[in-house]
PDB file of C-alpha atoms in Angstrom:
ATOM      1  CA  MET A 151     180.677  19.201 160.350  1.00  0.00           C
ATOM      2  CA  ALA A 152     182.633  18.142 157.269  1.00  0.00           C
ATOM      3  CA  GLY A 153     181.153  15.608 154.893  1.00  0.00           C
ATOM      4  CA  ARG A 154     182.951  12.672 153.377  1.00  0.00           C
ATOM      5  CA  ILE A 155     182.483  10.149 150.630  1.00  0.00           C
ATOM      6  CA  ARG A 156     181.803   6.514 151.396  1.00  0.00           C
ATOM      7  CA  TRP A 157     183.940   4.987 148.655  1.00  0.00           C
ATOM      8  CA  SER A 158     182.336   1.541 148.907  1.00  0.00           C
ATOM      9  CA  ARG A 159     178.986   3.062 148.045  1.00  0.00           C
ATOM     10  CA  PHE A 160     180.595   5.150 145.293  1.00  0.00           C
ATOM     11  CA  ALA A 161     181.995   1.937 143.748  1.00  0.00           C
ATOM     12  CA  LEU A 162     178.568   0.292 143.944  1.00  0.00           C
ATOM     13  CA  VAL A 163     176.791   3.151 142.162  1.00  0.00           C
ATOM     14  CA  MET A 164     179.590   3.472 139.579  1.00  0.00           C
ATOM     15  CA  GLY A 165     179.256  -0.246 138.888  1.00  0.00           C
ATOM     16  CA  LEU A 166     175.520   0.153 138.304  1.00  0.00           C
ATOM     17  CA  GLY A 167     176.145   3.190 136.105  1.00  0.00           C
ATOM     18  CA  VAL A 168     178.770   1.476 133.958  1.00  0.00           C
ATOM     19  CA  ALA A 169     176.510  -1.566 133.599  1.00  0.00           C
ATOM     20  CA  GLY A 170     173.724   0.732 132.420  1.00  0.00           C
ATOM     21  CA  MET A 171     176.066   2.496 130.006  1.00  0.00           C
ATOM     22  CA  SER A 172     177.251  -0.745 128.430  1.00  0.00           C
ATOM     23  CA  THR A 173     173.649  -1.970 128.115  1.00  0.00           C
ATOM     24  CA  PHE A 174     172.651   1.171 126.224  1.00  0.00           C
ATOM     25  CA  GLY A 175     175.944   1.205 124.313  1.00  0.00           C
ATOM     26  CA  VAL A 176     175.431  -2.347 123.067  1.00  0.00           C
ATOM     27  CA  ALA A 177     171.820  -1.528 122.205  1.00  0.00           C
ATOM     28  CA  ALA A 178     172.997   1.421 120.083  1.00  0.00           C
ATOM     29  CA  ALA A 179     175.779  -0.601 118.419  1.00  0.00           C
ATOM     30  CA  THR A 180     173.452  -3.428 117.429  1.00  0.00           C
ATOM     31  CA  GLY A 181     170.847  -1.052 116.081  1.00  0.00           C
ATOM     32  CA  ALA A 182     168.147  -1.533 118.723  1.00  0.00           C
ATOM     33  CA  VAL A 183     168.394   2.176 119.485  1.00  0.00           C
ATOM     34  CA  PRO A 184     168.526   4.495 116.492  1.00  0.00           C
ATOM     35  CA  VAL A 185     171.538   6.773 116.240  1.00  0.00           C
ATOM     36  CA  SER A 186     171.992   9.196 113.392  1.00  0.00           C
ATOM     37  CA  PHE A 187     175.405  10.043 112.138  1.00  0.00           C
ATOM     38  CA  THR A 188     177.013  12.586 109.841  1.00  0.00           C
ATOM     39  CA  VAL A 189     180.533  12.824 108.528  1.00  0.00           C
ATOM     40  CA  SER A 190     181.673  15.260 105.903  1.00  0.00           C
ATOM     41  CA  GLY A 191     184.606  17.310 104.772  1.00  0.00           C
ATOM     42  CA  GLY A 192     187.407  15.017 103.644  1.00  0.00           C
ATOM     43  CA  MET A 193     187.255  12.202 101.147  1.00  0.00           C
ATOM     44  CA  LEU A 194     185.765   8.940 102.316  1.00  0.00           C
ATOM     45  CA  GLN A 195     186.425   5.859 100.225  1.00  0.00           C
ATOM     46  CA  ALA A 196     184.117   2.923 100.471  1.00  0.00           C
ATOM     47  CA  SER A 197     183.676  -0.355  98.678  1.00  0.00           C
ATOM     48  CA  GLY A 198     181.097  -3.015  99.187  1.00  0.00           C
ATOM     49  CA  GLU A 199     179.679  -6.232  97.804  1.00  0.00           C
ATOM     50  CA  ARG A 200     176.061  -5.172  97.456  1.00  0.00           C
ATOM     51  CA  PHE A 201     173.937  -2.085  97.795  1.00  0.00           C
ATOM     52  CA  ASP A 202     170.141  -2.128  97.569  1.00  0.00           C
ATOM     53  CA  GLY A 203     168.280   1.146  97.764  1.00  0.00           C
ATOM     54  CA  LYS A 204     164.608   2.090  97.650  1.00  0.00           C
ATOM     55  CA  GLY A 205     162.958   5.452  97.014  1.00  0.00           C
ATOM     56  CA  ILE A 206     165.838   7.154  95.244  1.00  0.00           C
ATOM     57  CA  ALA A 207     166.320  10.770  94.233  1.00  0.00           C
ATOM     58  CA  ILE A 208     169.447  12.033  92.518  1.00  0.00           C
ATOM     59  CA  PHE A 209     170.277  15.684  92.004  1.00  0.00           C
ATOM     60  CA  GLY A 210     173.220  18.043  91.754  1.00  0.00           C
ATOM     61  CA  GLY A 211     174.529  19.521  94.958  1.00  0.00           C
ATOM     62  CA  VAL A 212     177.423  21.116  96.740  1.00  0.00           C
ATOM     63  CA  VAL A 213     179.373  19.909  99.770  1.00  0.00           C
ATOM     64  CA  GLN A 214     180.476  22.884 101.835  1.00  0.00           C
ATOM     65  CA  THR A 215     183.554  22.312 103.979  1.00  0.00           C
ATOM     66  CA  LYS A 216     185.339  24.738 106.243  1.00  0.00           C
ATOM     67  CA  ASP A 217     187.029  26.691 103.465  1.00  0.00           C
ATOM     68  CA  LYS A 218     185.944  25.140 100.181  1.00  0.00           C
ATOM     69  CA  ALA A 219     182.854  24.065  98.282  1.00  0.00           C
ATOM     70  CA  TYR A 220     182.893  20.884  96.194  1.00  0.00           C
ATOM     71  CA  PRO A 221     180.341  19.956  93.526  1.00  0.00           C
ATOM     72  CA  ALA A 222     178.811  16.535  94.048  1.00  0.00           C
ATOM     73  CA  VAL A 223     176.061  14.251  92.843  1.00  0.00           C
ATOM     74  CA  MET A 224     173.660  13.952  95.748  1.00  0.00           C
ATOM     75  CA  ALA A 225     171.887  10.611  96.013  1.00  0.00           C
ATOM     76  CA  ALA A 226     169.065  10.349  98.539  1.00  0.00           C
ATOM     77  CA  PHE A 227     167.587   7.012  99.564  1.00  0.00           C
ATOM     78  CA  ASP A 228     164.536   6.312 101.703  1.00  0.00           C
ATOM     79  CA  GLU A 229     165.946   2.917 102.576  1.00  0.00           C
ATOM     80  CA  ALA A 230     169.343   1.401 101.947  1.00  0.00           C
ATOM     81  CA  ASP A 231     170.682  -2.079 102.643  1.00  0.00           C
ATOM     82  CA  VAL A 232     174.443  -2.488 102.307  1.00  0.00           C
ATOM     83  CA  ARG A 233     176.375  -5.744 102.650  1.00  0.00           C
ATOM     84  CA  GLY A 234     180.088  -6.382 103.093  1.00  0.00           C
ATOM     85  CA  ILE A 235     181.267  -2.822 103.326  1.00  0.00           C
ATOM     86  CA  CYS A 236     184.749  -1.498 103.873  1.00  0.00           C
ATOM     87  CA  ALA A 237     185.303   2.235 104.265  1.00  0.00           C
ATOM     88  CA  GLY A 238     188.373   4.279 104.948  1.00  0.00           C
ATOM     89  CA  ALA A 239     189.272   7.897 105.380  1.00  0.00           C
ATOM     90  CA  VAL A 240     192.361   9.881 106.224  1.00  0.00           C
ATOM     91  CA  LEU A 241     191.907  12.756 108.629  1.00  0.00           C
ATOM     92  CA  GLU A 242     194.442  15.467 107.880  1.00  0.00           C
ATOM     93  CA  GLY A 243     195.619  18.025 110.365  1.00  0.00           C
ATOM     94  CA  VAL A 244     194.695  16.193 113.552  1.00  0.00           C
ATOM     95  CA  PRO A 245     196.208  17.945 116.571  1.00  0.00           C
ATOM     96  CA  VAL A 246     199.378  16.206 117.848  1.00  0.00           C
ATOM     97  CA  LEU A 247     199.165  13.225 115.493  1.00  0.00           C
ATOM     98  CA  GLY A 248     199.239  14.975 112.114  1.00  0.00           C
ATOM     99  CA  SER A 249     197.173  12.614 109.993  1.00  0.00           C
ATOM    100  CA  VAL A 250     195.242   9.573 111.112  1.00  0.00           C
ATOM    101  CA  GLY A 251     193.562   6.915 109.039  1.00  0.00           C
ATOM    102  CA  LEU A 252     190.181   5.584 110.046  1.00  0.00           C
ATOM    103  CA  GLY A 253     189.026   2.245 108.740  1.00  0.00           C
ATOM    104  CA  ILE A 254     185.577   0.757 109.154  1.00  0.00           C
ATOM    105  CA  GLU A 255     184.650  -2.755 108.129  1.00  0.00           C
ATOM    106  CA  SER A 256     181.182  -4.122 108.580  1.00  0.00           C
ATOM    107  CA  GLU A 257     179.210  -7.210 107.597  1.00  0.00           C
ATOM    108  CA  GLY A 258     176.536  -4.778 106.569  1.00  0.00           C
ATOM    109  CA  PHE A 259     173.992  -2.247 107.666  1.00  0.00           C
ATOM    110  CA  THR A 260     170.541  -0.978 106.887  1.00  0.00           C
ATOM    111  CA  ALA A 261     169.806   2.717 106.967  1.00  0.00           C
ATOM    112  CA  ARG A 262     166.864   5.049 106.498  1.00  0.00           C
ATOM    113  CA  SER A 263     166.871   8.549 105.000  1.00  0.00           C
ATOM    114  CA  VAL A 264     170.393   8.368 103.628  1.00  0.00           C
ATOM    115  CA  VAL A 265     171.971  11.136 101.571  1.00  0.00           C
ATOM    116  CA  VAL A 266     175.334  10.422  99.937  1.00  0.00           C
ATOM    117  CA  ALA A 267     177.363  13.133  98.179  1.00  0.00           C
ATOM    118  CA  ILE A 268     179.002  11.133  95.395  1.00  0.00           C
ATOM    119  CA  ASP A 269     182.324  12.260  94.006  1.00  0.00           C
ATOM    120  CA  GLU A 270     183.008   9.120  92.024  1.00  0.00           C
ATOM    121  CA  LEU A 271     181.155   5.827  91.761  1.00  0.00           C
ATOM    122  CA  ARG A 272     182.188   2.692  89.896  1.00  0.00           C
ATOM    123  CA  THR A 273     179.747  -0.188  89.893  1.00  0.00           C
ATOM    124  CA  ALA A 274     177.454  -2.507  87.986  1.00  0.00           C
ATOM    125  CA  ALA A 275     173.942  -1.278  88.617  1.00  0.00           C
ATOM    126  CA  THR A 276     170.356  -2.292  88.017  1.00  0.00           C
ATOM    127  CA  ILE A 277     167.913   0.583  88.389  1.00  0.00           C
ATOM    128  CA  ASN A 278     164.120   0.265  88.243  1.00  0.00           C
ATOM    129  CA  ASP A 279     161.352   2.804  87.576  1.00  0.00           C
ATOM    130  CA  VAL A 280     163.642   5.595  86.437  1.00  0.00           C
ATOM    131  CA  ARG A 281     162.247   9.033  85.692  1.00  0.00           C
ATOM    132  CA  LEU A 282     164.659  11.594  84.313  1.00  0.00           C
ATOM    133  CA  GLY A 283     164.090  15.335  84.498  1.00  0.00           C
ATOM    134  CA  VAL A 284     162.000  15.383  87.641  1.00  0.00           C
ATOM    135  CA  ASP A 285     162.124  18.677  89.523  1.00  0.00           C
ATOM    136  CA  ALA A 286     164.689  17.992  92.265  1.00  0.00           C
ATOM    137  CA  GLY A 287     162.431  19.704  94.806  1.00  0.00           C
ATOM    138  CA  ALA A 288     159.597  17.293  93.982  1.00  0.00           C
ATOM    139  CA  ALA A 289     161.696  14.133  94.057  1.00  0.00           C
ATOM    140  CA  SER A 290     161.861  12.295  97.354  1.00  0.00           C
ATOM    141  CA  GLY A 291     164.753  13.667  99.382  1.00  0.00           C
ATOM    142  CA  ALA A 292     165.204  17.348  99.840  1.00  0.00           C
ATOM    143  CA  GLY A 293     166.747  18.616  96.627  1.00  0.00           C
ATOM    144  CA  PRO A 294     166.817  22.259  95.558  1.00  0.00           C
ATOM    145  CA  ALA A 295     163.508  23.137  93.847  1.00  0.00           C
ATOM    146  CA  GLY A 296     163.724  23.997  90.165  1.00  0.00           C
ATOM    147  CA  SER A 297     166.875  22.055  89.344  1.00  0.00           C
ATOM    148  CA  PHE A 298     167.261  18.854  87.346  1.00  0.00           C
ATOM    149  CA  GLY A 299     166.627  15.654  89.214  1.00  0.00           C
ATOM    150  CA  VAL A 300     166.288  11.939  88.658  1.00  0.00           C
ATOM    151  CA  GLN A 301     163.884   9.728  90.521  1.00  0.00           C
ATOM    152  CA  ALA A 302     163.945   5.945  90.729  1.00  0.00           C
ATOM    153  CA  GLY A 303     161.955   3.312  92.551  1.00  0.00           C
ATOM    154  CA  SER A 304     164.817   1.041  93.480  1.00  0.00           C
ATOM    155  CA  ALA A 305     168.414   0.308  92.593  1.00  0.00           C
ATOM    156  CA  SER A 306     170.790  -2.556  93.126  1.00  0.00           C
ATOM    157  CA  LEU A 307     174.552  -2.162  92.871  1.00  0.00           C
ATOM    158  CA  ARG A 308     177.156  -4.954  92.852  1.00  0.00           C
ATOM    159  CA  ASP A 309     180.828  -4.591  93.831  1.00  0.00           C
ATOM    160  CA  PHE A 310     180.753  -0.854  94.118  1.00  0.00           C
ATOM    161  CA  HIS A 311     183.602   1.562  94.741  1.00  0.00           C
ATOM    162  CA  LEU A 312     182.592   4.947  96.036  1.00  0.00           C
ATOM    163  CA  ASN A 313     184.371   8.202  96.774  1.00  0.00           C
ATOM    164  CA  THR A 314     182.297  10.551  98.863  1.00  0.00           C
ATOM    165  CA  ARG A 315     182.751  13.723 100.851  1.00  0.00           C
ATOM    166  CA  ALA A 316     179.590  13.562 102.926  1.00  0.00           C
ATOM    167  CA  VAL A 317     177.200  10.934 104.158  1.00  0.00           C
ATOM    168  CA  THR A 318     174.137  11.623 106.242  1.00  0.00           C
ATOM    169  CA  ALA A 319     171.824   8.977 107.589  1.00  0.00           C
ATOM    170  CA  GLY A 320     168.652   9.264 109.619  1.00  0.00           C
ATOM    171  CA  THR A 321     168.919   5.875 111.251  1.00  0.00           C
ATOM    172  CA  ILE A 322     171.597   3.228 110.916  1.00  0.00           C
ATOM    173  CA  SER A 323     171.369  -0.352 112.136  1.00  0.00           C
ATOM    174  CA  LEU A 324     174.768  -1.998 112.049  1.00  0.00           C
ATOM    175  CA  SER A 325     175.543  -5.663 112.240  1.00  0.00           C
ATOM    176  CA  GLY A 326     179.096  -6.565 113.181  1.00  0.00           C
ATOM    177  CA  MET A 327     181.293  -3.512 112.877  1.00  0.00           C
ATOM    178  CA  LYS A 328     185.035  -3.116 113.312  1.00  0.00           C
ATOM    179  CA  VAL A 329     186.695   0.284 113.533  1.00  0.00           C
ATOM    180  CA  ASN A 330     190.445   0.635 113.159  1.00  0.00           C
ATOM    181  CA  ALA A 331     192.652   3.634 113.690  1.00  0.00           C
ATOM    182  CA  LEU A 332     195.524   3.440 111.238  1.00  0.00           C
ATOM    183  CA  THR A 333     198.669   5.425 110.711  1.00  0.00           C
ATOM    184  CA  SER A 334     198.692   4.588 107.006  1.00  0.00           C
ATOM    185  CA  LYS A 335     196.021   4.738 104.359  1.00  0.00           C
ATOM    186  CA  LEU A 336     193.428   1.985 104.384  1.00  0.00           C
ATOM    187  CA  GLU A 337     193.180   0.034 101.152  1.00  0.00           C
ATOM    188  CA  CYS A 338     189.787  -1.490 100.594  1.00  0.00           C
ATOM    189  CA  LYS A 339     189.607  -4.359  98.146  1.00  0.00           C
TER     190      LYS A 339
ATOM    191  CA  MET B 231     184.518  34.789 151.462  1.00  0.00           C
ATOM    192  CA  THR B 232     187.883  33.883 152.896  1.00  0.00           C
ATOM    193  CA  GLN B 233     189.851  30.794 151.956  1.00  0.00           C
ATOM    194  CA  VAL B 234     188.747  29.084 155.160  1.00  0.00           C
ATOM    195  CA  GLN B 235     185.086  29.830 154.502  1.00  0.00           C
ATOM    196  CA  VAL B 236     185.339  28.516 150.919  1.00  0.00           C
ATOM    197  CA  THR B 237     186.941  25.300 152.168  1.00  0.00           C
ATOM    198  CA  GLN B 238     184.267  25.049 154.862  1.00  0.00           C
ATOM    199  CA  TRP B 239     181.529  25.553 152.226  1.00  0.00           C
ATOM    200  CA  ARG B 240     183.057  22.869 149.978  1.00  0.00           C
ATOM    201  CA  ARG B 241     183.370  20.336 152.774  1.00  0.00           C
ATOM    202  CA  THR B 242     179.803  20.641 154.032  1.00  0.00           C
ATOM    203  CA  ARG B 243     178.168  19.610 150.768  1.00  0.00           C
ATOM    204  CA  PRO B 244     178.773  17.144 147.889  1.00  0.00           C
ATOM    205  CA  PHE B 245     180.953  19.674 146.067  1.00  0.00           C
ATOM    206  CA  TRP B 246     182.706  17.372 143.566  1.00  0.00           C
ATOM    207  CA  ALA B 247     179.436  15.630 142.728  1.00  0.00           C
ATOM    208  CA  GLY B 248     178.091  19.021 141.652  1.00  0.00           C
ATOM    209  CA  ILE B 249     181.235  19.799 139.642  1.00  0.00           C
ATOM    210  CA  PHE B 250     180.966  16.530 137.705  1.00  0.00           C
ATOM    211  CA  LEU B 251     177.271  17.100 136.972  1.00  0.00           C
ATOM    212  CA  ILE B 252     178.066  20.592 135.634  1.00  0.00           C
ATOM    213  CA  LEU B 253     180.841  19.144 133.425  1.00  0.00           C
ATOM    214  CA  ALA B 254     178.387  16.485 132.218  1.00  0.00           C
ATOM    215  CA  ALA B 255     175.826  19.176 131.365  1.00  0.00           C
ATOM    216  CA  ILE B 256     178.433  21.145 129.391  1.00  0.00           C
ATOM    217  CA  ALA B 257     179.545  18.008 127.533  1.00  0.00           C
ATOM    218  CA  LEU B 258     175.895  17.347 126.599  1.00  0.00           C
ATOM    219  CA  ILE B 259     174.824  20.850 125.623  1.00  0.00           C
ATOM    220  CA  VAL B 260     177.858  22.020 123.629  1.00  0.00           C
ATOM    221  CA  PRO B 261     178.321  19.358 120.863  1.00  0.00           C
ATOM    222  CA  PRO B 262     174.984  19.848 119.040  1.00  0.00           C
ATOM    223  CA  TYR B 263     175.827  23.503 118.605  1.00  0.00           C
ATOM    224  CA  ALA B 264     179.589  23.192 118.073  1.00  0.00           C
ATOM    225  CA  THR B 265     180.351  20.154 115.958  1.00  0.00           C
ATOM    226  CA  LEU B 266     183.647  18.383 116.368  1.00  0.00           C
ATOM    227  CA  HIS B 267     186.233  19.571 113.859  1.00  0.00           C
ATOM    228  CA  ILE B 268     189.199  17.313 113.199  1.00  0.00           C
ATOM    229  CA  GLY B 269     191.299  18.981 110.535  1.00  0.00           C
ATOM    230  CA  ASP B 270     189.052  19.540 107.547  1.00  0.00           C
ATOM    231  CA  TRP B 271     186.487  17.027 108.788  1.00  0.00           C
ATOM    232  CA  PHE B 272     183.516  17.608 110.906  1.00  0.00           C
ATOM    233  CA  VAL B 273     181.787  14.856 112.820  1.00  0.00           C
ATOM    234  CA  SER B 274     178.438  15.093 114.496  1.00  0.00           C
ATOM    235  CA  ALA B 275     176.246  12.337 115.836  1.00  0.00           C
ATOM    236  CA  THR B 276     172.823  13.717 116.572  1.00  0.00           C
ATOM    237  CA  THR B 277     169.952  11.649 117.861  1.00  0.00           C
ATOM    238  CA  VAL B 278     166.630  13.262 118.669  1.00  0.00           C
ATOM    239  CA  GLY B 279     168.386  16.575 118.137  1.00  0.00           C
ATOM    240  CA  GLY B 280     169.468  19.528 120.188  1.00  0.00           C
ATOM    241  CA  PHE B 281     166.302  19.514 122.231  1.00  0.00           C
ATOM    242  CA  SER B 282     167.121  16.547 124.469  1.00  0.00           C
ATOM    243  CA  ALA B 283     170.658  17.894 124.946  1.00  0.00           C
ATOM    244  CA  VAL B 284     169.340  21.156 126.379  1.00  0.00           C
ATOM    245  CA  PHE B 285     166.589  19.372 128.309  1.00  0.00           C
ATOM    246  CA  ILE B 286     168.896  16.890 130.063  1.00  0.00           C
ATOM    247  CA  GLY B 287     171.742  19.422 130.365  1.00  0.00           C
ATOM    248  CA  ILE B 288     169.608  21.990 132.175  1.00  0.00           C
ATOM    249  CA  LEU B 289     168.117  19.364 134.489  1.00  0.00           C
ATOM    250  CA  LEU B 290     171.644  18.214 135.391  1.00  0.00           C
ATOM    251  CA  LEU B 291     172.619  21.831 136.146  1.00  0.00           C
ATOM    252  CA  VAL B 292     169.541  22.203 138.378  1.00  0.00           C
ATOM    253  CA  LEU B 293     170.418  18.959 140.184  1.00  0.00           C
ATOM    254  CA  ALA B 294     174.009  20.175 140.673  1.00  0.00           C
ATOM    255  CA  GLY B 295     172.607  23.360 142.227  1.00  0.00           C
ATOM    256  CA  SER B 296     170.290  21.260 144.396  1.00  0.00           C
ATOM    257  CA  LEU B 297     173.234  19.181 145.658  1.00  0.00           C
ATOM    258  CA  TRP B 298     175.130  22.318 146.650  1.00  0.00           C
ATOM    259  CA  LEU B 299     172.288  24.320 148.170  1.00  0.00           C
ATOM    260  CA  ARG B 300     170.240  21.469 149.647  1.00  0.00           C
ATOM    261  CA  PRO B 301     172.700  18.620 150.407  1.00  0.00           C
ATOM    262  CA  GLN B 302     170.032  16.848 152.481  1.00  0.00           C
ATOM    263  CA  TYR B 303     168.129  15.990 149.258  1.00  0.00           C
ATOM    264  CA  ARG B 304     171.200  14.362 147.719  1.00  0.00           C
ATOM    265  CA  PHE B 305     169.588  10.920 147.408  1.00  0.00           C
ATOM    266  CA  PRO B 306     166.673  11.834 145.097  1.00  0.00           C
ATOM    267  CA  ALA B 307     168.896  14.308 143.235  1.00  0.00           C
ATOM    268  CA  GLY B 308     171.598  11.662 142.778  1.00  0.00           C
ATOM    269  CA  VAL B 309     169.156   9.026 141.519  1.00  0.00           C
ATOM    270  CA  ALA B 310     167.577  11.515 139.090  1.00  0.00           C
ATOM    271  CA  ALA B 311     171.012  12.587 137.812  1.00  0.00           C
ATOM    272  CA  LEU B 312     172.008   8.939 137.301  1.00  0.00           C
ATOM    273  CA  MET B 313     168.855   8.181 135.296  1.00  0.00           C
ATOM    274  CA  LEU B 314     169.225  11.351 133.193  1.00  0.00           C
ATOM    275  CA  SER B 315     172.902  10.611 132.501  1.00  0.00           C
ATOM    276  CA  LEU B 316     172.148   7.073 131.336  1.00  0.00           C
ATOM    277  CA  GLY B 317     169.192   8.284 129.284  1.00  0.00           C
ATOM    278  CA  SER B 318     171.370  10.858 127.572  1.00  0.00           C
ATOM    279  CA  LEU B 319     173.476   8.062 126.064  1.00  0.00           C
ATOM    280  CA  VAL B 320     170.649   7.140 123.675  1.00  0.00           C
ATOM    281  CA  THR B 321     168.935  10.509 123.312  1.00  0.00           C
ATOM    282  CA  THR B 322     171.781  13.017 123.120  1.00  0.00           C
ATOM    283  CA  ASN B 323     174.760  12.558 120.822  1.00  0.00           C
ATOM    284  CA  LEU B 324     175.674   9.254 122.429  1.00  0.00           C
ATOM    285  CA  GLY B 325     175.683  11.095 125.745  1.00  0.00           C
ATOM    286  CA  GLY B 326     177.855  13.952 124.540  1.00  0.00           C
ATOM    287  CA  PHE B 327     180.275  11.513 122.861  1.00  0.00           C
ATOM    288  CA  VAL B 328     180.120   9.312 126.020  1.00  0.00           C
ATOM    289  CA  VAL B 329     181.946  11.995 128.058  1.00  0.00           C
ATOM    290  CA  GLY B 330     178.720  13.605 129.321  1.00  0.00           C
ATOM    291  CA  THR B 331     177.251  10.281 130.412  1.00  0.00           C
ATOM    292  CA  LEU B 332     180.504   9.237 132.102  1.00  0.00           C
ATOM    293  CA  PHE B 333     180.828  12.495 134.057  1.00  0.00           C
ATOM    294  CA  GLY B 334     177.135  12.340 134.928  1.00  0.00           C
ATOM    295  CA  VAL B 335     177.480   8.800 136.308  1.00  0.00           C
ATOM    296  CA  ILE B 336     180.601   9.779 138.301  1.00  0.00           C
ATOM    297  CA  GLY B 337     178.824  12.865 139.680  1.00  0.00           C
ATOM    298  CA  SER B 338     175.715  10.872 140.641  1.00  0.00           C
ATOM    299  CA  ALA B 339     177.804   8.188 142.309  1.00  0.00           C
ATOM    300  CA  LEU B 340     179.684  10.858 144.293  1.00  0.00           C
ATOM    301  CA  ALA B 341     176.366  12.444 145.331  1.00  0.00           C
ATOM    302  CA  LEU B 342     174.879   9.132 146.472  1.00  0.00           C
ATOM    303  CA  ALA B 343     178.084   8.167 148.307  1.00  0.00           C
ATOM    304  CA  TRP B 344     178.427  11.501 150.098  1.00  0.00           C
ATOM    305  CA  THR B 345     177.607  11.575 153.789  1.00  0.00           C
ATOM    306  CA  ASP B 346     177.847  14.322 156.381  1.00  0.00           C
TER     307      ASP B 346
END
């Protein structure tokens, strides 16, 4: 008594499944469903028109990659609102392809519990309620206790250029995102 | 078991449905504990964390076992596997980087479409 597969029914269920997947996928892409995301290791370059952050803690830190440790300025934000962002990274040593560029352009996004490991930052900034010399362990964001830290209520950056090795975000809500795979390096404005 | 008996065993139950559910479970469980390394980069997209990955992954494994050992309950098992697979898309690493959800949906569809 061998069984068989009724392919018409298989197609029906697959159709339902794919419809469900795209519904959830769109919900995640538009930010209705929170997704947290981490990239680290190589150098990520980003530039944007505006960055507004609330609940800021800044402290010294280290980004640990597979075989190297890099010093970095860690900036933790409770809330961040970024507009007109363009980010690019080159992934070295990809199997088969060698190196691949990854470009992301977005109208903007809001994020909660963001930690950025800053390598270099060029911008015009307005920072409110600054307190220097706060114990990094006591500042909001999980800094190492006992080391120097800076705390600020809010900050606003215009036309920023950022080099970072690691970005972690608790929740990201994106609006209008475009991801490109490139064979050459992405040049953000 | 001889070759003939193995073939006989495969043909009398939704064998491939079970295989796809097991692959889906692996795709869900592994990424939270082994992040994706591309060159010097590592990428991980965690949602509620490793917990839901293990939770959904183990349930999918149990359902795969159910399909093989009790083919007559394939309908409830298939529906449950479909719901879990779709749920994993938002709760578990985007459904194991979509692969887990996709295999889970294929496996469930094969289970529901199987007839003896």
